mmCIF file of C-alpha atoms in Angstrom:
data_model
loop_
_atom_site.group_PDB
_atom_site.id
_atom_site.type_symbol
_atom_site.label_atom_id
_atom_site.label_comp_id
_atom_site.label_asym_id
_atom_site.label_seq_id
_atom_site.Cartn_x
_atom_site.Cartn_y
_atom_site.Cartn_z
ATOM 1 C CA MET E 28 88.835 110.949 110.680
ATOM 2 C CA LYS E 29 87.963 114.573 109.931
ATOM 3 C CA ARG E 30 87.172 115.501 106.326
ATOM 4 C CA THR E 31 87.251 118.951 104.748
ATOM 5 C CA PHE E 32 83.466 119.188 104.611
ATOM 6 C CA ASP E 33 83.236 118.443 108.353
ATOM 7 C CA ILE E 34 85.132 121.513 109.563
ATOM 8 C CA ASP E 35 85.392 125.243 108.992
ATOM 9 C CA LEU E 36 88.721 125.728 107.268
ATOM 10 C CA SER E 37 88.532 129.523 107.469
ATOM 11 C CA ARG E 38 88.872 129.856 111.240
ATOM 12 C CA ARG E 39 92.675 129.611 111.299
ATOM 13 C CA PRO E 40 95.475 130.572 108.866
ATOM 14 C CA VAL E 41 96.440 126.908 108.409
ATOM 15 C CA VAL E 42 94.313 123.826 109.075
ATOM 16 C CA GLY E 43 95.792 120.352 108.772
ATOM 17 C CA LEU E 44 94.105 116.994 108.142
ATOM 18 C CA ALA E 45 95.436 113.435 108.103
ATOM 19 C CA ASP E 46 93.932 110.651 105.955
ATOM 20 C CA GLU E 47 94.804 107.108 104.928
ATOM 21 C CA TYR E 48 94.034 105.976 101.375
ATOM 22 C CA PRO E 49 94.259 102.525 99.742
ATOM 23 C CA SER E 50 96.235 101.697 96.642
ATOM 24 C CA GLY E 51 94.391 102.780 93.500
ATOM 25 C CA PHE E 52 92.278 105.426 95.226
ATOM 26 C CA THR E 53 91.513 108.423 93.007
ATOM 27 C CA ASP E 54 90.112 111.730 94.179
ATOM 28 C CA PRO E 55 88.385 113.089 91.043
ATOM 29 C CA PRO E 56 88.973 116.627 89.750
ATOM 30 C CA HIS E 57 88.099 119.247 92.367
ATOM 31 C CA ALA E 58 89.316 122.584 93.739
ATOM 32 C CA HIS E 59 89.524 124.347 97.103
ATOM 33 C CA ASP E 60 88.953 127.912 98.258
ATOM 34 C CA ARG E 61 92.279 127.700 100.086
ATOM 35 C CA ILE E 62 95.819 126.869 99.070
ATOM 36 C CA GLN E 63 96.388 123.148 99.576
ATOM 37 C CA LEU E 64 99.688 121.501 100.391
ATOM 38 C CA LEU E 65 99.560 117.765 99.682
ATOM 39 C CA TYR E 66 102.180 115.656 101.443
ATOM 40 C CA ALA E 67 102.341 111.874 101.690
ATOM 41 C CA SER E 68 104.339 110.860 104.764
ATOM 42 C CA SER E 69 104.430 107.412 103.146
ATOM 43 C CA GLY E 70 103.385 106.219 99.714
ATOM 44 C CA VAL E 71 103.448 107.896 96.306
ATOM 45 C CA MET E 72 100.785 110.110 94.701
ATOM 46 C CA SER E 73 100.293 111.477 91.228
ATOM 47 C CA VAL E 74 98.667 114.890 90.923
ATOM 48 C CA VAL E 75 97.298 116.170 87.617
ATOM 49 C CA THR E 76 96.016 119.691 86.977
ATOM 50 C CA ASP E 77 94.866 121.307 83.743
ATOM 51 C CA GLU E 78 98.436 122.513 83.186
ATOM 52 C CA THR E 79 100.817 120.070 84.852
ATOM 53 C CA SER E 80 101.380 116.488 85.959
ATOM 54 C CA PHE E 81 103.408 115.624 89.074
ATOM 55 C CA VAL E 82 104.526 112.434 90.815
ATOM 56 C CA ILE E 83 105.037 113.018 94.536
ATOM 57 C CA PRO E 84 107.272 110.727 96.613
ATOM 58 C CA PRO E 85 107.498 111.113 100.408
ATOM 59 C CA GLN E 86 110.412 113.568 100.239
ATOM 60 C CA ARG E 87 108.323 116.164 98.425
ATOM 61 C CA ALA E 88 104.959 117.912 98.624
ATOM 62 C CA VAL E 89 102.886 119.764 96.045
ATOM 63 C CA TRP E 90 101.651 123.324 96.571
ATOM 64 C CA ILE E 91 98.270 123.846 94.879
ATOM 65 C CA PRO E 92 96.993 127.455 94.722
ATOM 66 C CA SER E 93 93.389 128.175 95.672
ATOM 67 C CA GLY E 94 90.863 127.567 92.906
ATOM 68 C CA VAL E 95 93.114 125.220 90.893
ATOM 69 C CA THR E 96 91.325 122.061 89.761
ATOM 70 C CA HIS E 97 93.358 118.918 90.441
ATOM 71 C CA GLU E 98 93.031 115.133 90.538
ATOM 72 C CA VAL E 99 94.950 112.961 92.998
ATOM 73 C CA SER E 100 95.722 109.266 92.481
ATOM 74 C CA CYS E 101 97.447 106.900 94.907
ATOM 75 C CA ARG E 102 100.075 104.616 93.352
ATOM 76 C CA GLY E 103 99.993 102.445 96.494
ATOM 77 C CA PRO E 104 98.705 102.881 100.051
ATOM 78 C CA VAL E 105 99.196 106.529 101.013
ATOM 79 C CA SER E 106 99.345 108.265 104.389
ATOM 80 C CA LEU E 107 98.233 111.727 103.330
ATOM 81 C CA ARG E 108 98.838 114.923 105.273
ATOM 82 C CA SER E 109 96.996 117.938 103.850
ATOM 83 C CA LEU E 110 97.361 121.567 104.826
ATOM 84 C CA TYR E 111 94.701 124.122 103.904
ATOM 85 C CA ILE E 112 96.329 127.540 103.913
ATOM 86 C CA ASP E 113 94.849 131.045 103.859
ATOM 87 C CA PRO E 114 95.161 132.436 100.296
ATOM 88 C CA LYS E 115 96.838 135.558 101.725
ATOM 89 C CA TYR E 116 100.003 133.451 101.864
ATOM 90 C CA GLU E 117 99.974 132.798 98.133
ATOM 91 C CA ARG E 118 103.283 133.447 96.412
ATOM 92 C CA GLU E 119 103.698 136.433 94.102
ATOM 93 C CA ASP E 120 103.830 134.058 91.131
ATOM 94 C CA PRO E 121 101.187 131.485 92.137
ATOM 95 C CA ASP E 122 101.385 128.159 90.370
ATOM 96 C CA CYS E 123 101.399 124.481 91.250
ATOM 97 C CA HIS E 124 104.888 123.414 92.194
ATOM 98 C CA ILE E 125 106.888 120.847 94.130
ATOM 99 C CA VAL E 126 108.306 121.657 97.571
ATOM 100 C CA GLU E 127 111.267 119.750 99.011
ATOM 101 C CA VAL E 128 110.330 118.347 102.436
ATOM 102 C CA GLY E 129 113.294 118.104 104.800
ATOM 103 C CA GLN E 130 113.204 116.772 108.345
ATOM 104 C CA LEU E 131 112.096 120.059 109.936
ATOM 105 C CA LEU E 132 109.316 120.714 107.436
ATOM 106 C CA LYS E 133 108.137 117.104 107.680
ATOM 107 C CA ALA E 134 107.940 117.348 111.481
ATOM 108 C CA LEU E 135 106.028 120.636 111.273
ATOM 109 C CA ILE E 136 103.505 119.297 108.744
ATOM 110 C CA ILE E 137 102.823 116.163 110.779
ATOM 111 C CA GLU E 138 102.521 118.174 114.003
ATOM 112 C CA VAL E 139 100.048 120.677 112.542
ATOM 113 C CA THR E 140 97.826 117.928 111.106
ATOM 114 C CA GLN E 141 97.324 116.756 114.694
ATOM 115 C CA PHE E 142 96.057 120.152 115.926
ATOM 116 C CA ASP E 143 92.422 120.815 116.689
ATOM 117 C CA PRO E 144 91.074 123.036 113.862
ATOM 118 C CA ALA E 145 90.312 125.702 116.505
ATOM 119 C CA TYR E 146 93.843 125.717 117.962
ATOM 120 C CA ASP E 147 95.086 128.634 120.083
ATOM 121 C CA LEU E 148 96.595 131.252 117.770
ATOM 122 C CA GLY E 149 98.402 132.890 120.668
ATOM 123 C CA GLY E 150 99.784 129.684 122.155
ATOM 124 C CA ARG E 151 102.218 126.929 121.206
ATOM 125 C CA GLU E 152 100.154 125.789 118.211
ATOM 126 C CA GLY E 153 100.009 129.281 116.746
ATOM 127 C CA LYS E 154 103.793 129.678 116.977
ATOM 128 C CA ILE E 155 104.356 126.309 115.291
ATOM 129 C CA VAL E 156 102.013 127.327 112.458
ATOM 130 C CA GLU E 157 103.938 130.610 112.044
ATOM 131 C CA LEU E 158 107.193 128.654 111.699
ATOM 132 C CA LEU E 159 105.554 126.226 109.262
ATOM 133 C CA VAL E 160 104.342 129.025 107.008
ATOM 134 C CA LYS E 161 107.774 130.684 107.096
ATOM 135 C CA GLU E 162 109.465 127.431 106.113
ATOM 136 C CA LEU E 163 106.977 126.762 103.312
ATOM 137 C CA LEU E 164 107.266 130.232 101.807
ATOM 138 C CA GLY E 165 111.047 130.006 101.948
ATOM 139 C CA ALA E 166 111.231 126.576 100.336
ATOM 140 C CA PRO E 167 112.545 126.584 96.747
ATOM 141 C CA LYS E 168 110.369 125.356 93.911
ATOM 142 C CA ILE E 169 111.517 121.998 92.508
ATOM 143 C CA PRO E 170 111.151 121.847 88.691
ATOM 144 C CA TYR E 171 109.996 118.227 88.365
ATOM 145 C CA ALA E 172 106.776 118.271 86.372
ATOM 146 C CA ALA E 173 105.366 117.486 82.947
ATOM 147 C CA PRO E 174 103.252 120.242 81.341
ATOM 148 C CA MET E 175 99.771 119.211 80.262
ATOM 149 C CA PRO E 176 98.209 120.250 76.923
ATOM 150 C CA ASN E 177 94.756 121.823 76.594
ATOM 151 C CA ASP E 178 93.511 119.868 73.581
ATOM 152 C CA ALA E 179 91.303 116.986 74.760
ATOM 153 C CA ARG E 180 92.774 114.696 72.096
ATOM 154 C CA LEU E 181 96.295 115.310 73.389
ATOM 155 C CA ILE E 182 95.165 114.983 76.997
ATOM 156 C CA ARG E 183 93.885 111.492 76.140
ATOM 157 C CA VAL E 184 97.400 110.520 75.032
ATOM 158 C CA CYS E 185 99.068 112.142 78.055
ATOM 159 C CA ARG E 186 96.773 110.319 80.446
ATOM 160 C CA GLU E 187 97.708 107.002 78.866
ATOM 161 C CA ILE E 188 101.406 107.751 79.293
ATOM 162 C CA ILE E 189 100.983 108.943 82.887
ATOM 163 C CA ASP E 190 99.025 105.820 83.788
ATOM 164 C CA ASN E 191 101.600 103.568 82.142
ATOM 165 C CA PRO E 192 105.004 105.244 81.589
ATOM 166 C CA SER E 193 106.411 101.992 80.177
ATOM 167 C CA ASP E 194 103.948 102.055 77.256
ATOM 168 C CA GLN E 195 106.017 101.512 74.093
ATOM 169 C CA ARG E 196 103.577 102.845 71.487
ATOM 170 C CA ASP E 197 105.218 104.962 68.785
ATOM 171 C CA ILE E 198 104.272 108.343 67.343
ATOM 172 C CA ASN E 199 101.945 106.848 64.724
ATOM 173 C CA GLU E 200 100.031 104.893 67.361
ATOM 174 C CA TRP E 201 99.731 107.926 69.646
ATOM 175 C CA ALA E 202 98.484 109.990 66.704
ATOM 176 C CA ASP E 203 95.877 107.305 65.970
ATOM 177 C CA LEU E 204 94.739 107.409 69.614
ATOM 178 C CA ALA E 205 94.364 111.165 69.325
ATOM 179 C CA GLY E 206 92.451 110.808 66.049
ATOM 180 C CA MET E 207 94.953 113.033 64.240
ATOM 181 C CA SER E 208 97.467 112.694 61.455
ATOM 182 C CA ARG E 209 101.066 112.178 62.554
ATOM 183 C CA ARG E 210 102.057 115.632 61.328
ATOM 184 C CA SER E 211 99.150 117.435 63.016
ATOM 185 C CA PHE E 212 99.673 115.467 66.217
ATOM 186 C CA THR E 213 103.393 116.198 66.551
ATOM 187 C CA ARG E 214 102.926 119.886 65.743
ATOM 188 C CA ALA E 215 100.032 120.287 68.183
ATOM 189 C CA PHE E 216 101.845 118.420 70.949
ATOM 190 C CA LYS E 217 104.970 120.565 70.607
ATOM 191 C CA ARG E 218 102.887 123.748 70.469
ATOM 192 C CA GLU E 219 100.889 122.948 73.607
ATOM 193 C CA THR E 220 103.558 121.385 75.831
ATOM 194 C CA GLY E 221 106.731 122.998 74.560
ATOM 195 C CA MET E 222 108.333 119.630 73.822
ATOM 196 C CA GLY E 223 108.014 116.624 71.564
ATOM 197 C CA VAL E 224 106.157 113.477 72.587
ATOM 198 C CA ALA E 225 109.351 111.476 73.163
ATOM 199 C CA VAL E 226 110.826 114.149 75.430
ATOM 200 C CA TRP E 227 107.535 114.546 77.308
ATOM 201 C CA ARG E 228 107.311 110.790 77.852
ATOM 202 C CA GLN E 229 110.909 110.753 79.078
ATOM 203 C CA GLN E 230 110.008 113.475 81.599
ATOM 204 C CA VAL E 231 107.094 111.381 82.853
ATOM 205 C CA ARG E 232 109.385 108.365 83.081
ATOM 206 C CA LEU E 233 111.884 110.398 85.109
ATOM 207 C CA LEU E 234 109.159 111.445 87.528
ATOM 208 C CA GLU E 235 107.992 107.860 87.869
ATOM 209 C CA ALA E 236 111.572 106.680 88.378
ATOM 210 C CA LEU E 237 112.104 109.213 91.158
ATOM 211 C CA SER E 238 109.010 107.979 92.949
ATOM 212 C CA LEU E 239 109.982 104.312 92.589
ATOM 213 C CA LEU E 240 113.554 104.916 93.750
ATOM 214 C CA SER E 241 112.235 106.797 96.780
ATOM 215 C CA THR E 242 110.363 103.687 97.881
ATOM 216 C CA GLY E 243 113.505 101.562 97.743
ATOM 217 C CA SER E 244 112.970 99.799 94.424
ATOM 218 C CA ALA E 245 116.104 98.379 92.799
ATOM 219 C CA VAL E 246 117.554 100.325 89.868
ATOM 220 C CA THR E 247 117.063 97.421 87.441
ATOM 221 C CA THR E 248 113.438 97.041 88.515
ATOM 222 C CA VAL E 249 112.822 100.754 88.096
ATOM 223 C CA ALA E 250 114.390 100.707 84.628
ATOM 224 C CA MET E 251 112.013 97.964 83.493
ATOM 225 C CA ASP E 252 108.999 99.566 85.173
ATOM 226 C CA VAL E 253 109.464 102.867 83.345
ATOM 227 C CA GLY E 254 109.973 101.293 79.938
ATOM 228 C CA TYR E 255 113.720 100.893 79.425
ATOM 229 C CA GLU E 256 115.002 97.660 77.909
ATOM 230 C CA SER E 257 118.206 97.774 79.941
ATOM 231 C CA ALA E 258 119.391 99.231 83.221
ATOM 232 C CA SER E 259 122.384 100.812 81.449
ATOM 233 C CA ALA E 260 120.160 102.858 79.112
ATOM 234 C CA PHE E 261 118.074 103.990 82.081
ATOM 235 C CA CYS E 262 121.160 104.925 84.105
ATOM 236 C CA ALA E 263 122.549 106.965 81.205
ATOM 237 C CA MET E 264 119.264 108.869 80.881
ATOM 238 C CA PHE E 265 119.094 109.460 84.629
ATOM 239 C CA GLN E 266 122.715 110.662 84.744
ATOM 240 C CA ARG E 267 122.058 113.164 81.958
ATOM 241 C CA ALA E 268 118.945 114.486 83.668
ATOM 242 C CA PHE E 269 120.151 114.717 87.278
ATOM 243 C CA GLY E 270 123.928 114.666 87.115
ATOM 244 C CA VAL E 271 124.264 111.541 89.298
ATOM 245 C CA PRO E 272 123.484 107.859 88.737
ATOM 246 C CA PRO E 273 120.196 106.563 90.180
ATOM 247 C CA SER E 274 122.059 104.351 92.652
ATOM 248 C CA ARG E 275 123.510 107.439 94.300
ATOM 249 C CA TYR E 276 120.578 109.810 93.937
ATOM 250 C CA ALA E 277 119.958 111.409 97.344
ATOM 251 C CA PHE E 278 116.291 111.826 98.323
#
């Protein structure tokens, strides 16, 4: 398989690569000179930047602007399709965000990752890449993310929650992990993330639930896996957040 350090990514406006990763694989923090679109045609990834945490099921991809440091972890075996895109295509308001991947966009991504890196710009490949870029730039941003704090003590807590959304520790225990008083911890967390710890953890649980549901897990199983004591409590939370019950959520 080709790796990014094996090829010249600057020769074409978009270069695609395909990789297979085992469950538990983690790509440590790194950045690219180009925009990167990360898409798992199967499997679920988590992506963490200095500012945001995402969980990416197969129906979505994450757009990572050039120069943004990010870490990628595989929740299970992942078939990864990566696009490295010329920074000239960066959006006017560049930030990491989720892109909905419909059937057309999925087909385009998979097709481009099979191209030779020196594909013919004036031929069939070049026209497919033009359509891909148009579709990507026209895709709406999906607001499913959990903002990350800057304080290393708070990051330690957030990492624990991301790694195990079902963790039932309370505010006092999280404050102890951060090495802060309860009052200082709650104030700092709200200041840096814009929400309280309980709300932030619920957001992470929602993201995890979306990824688990996308892989076909039963609603009751998902409820337990993300820390709810009953499926009914989970369903009520999901209904409030997305407007539909998890059993009918359309991916």
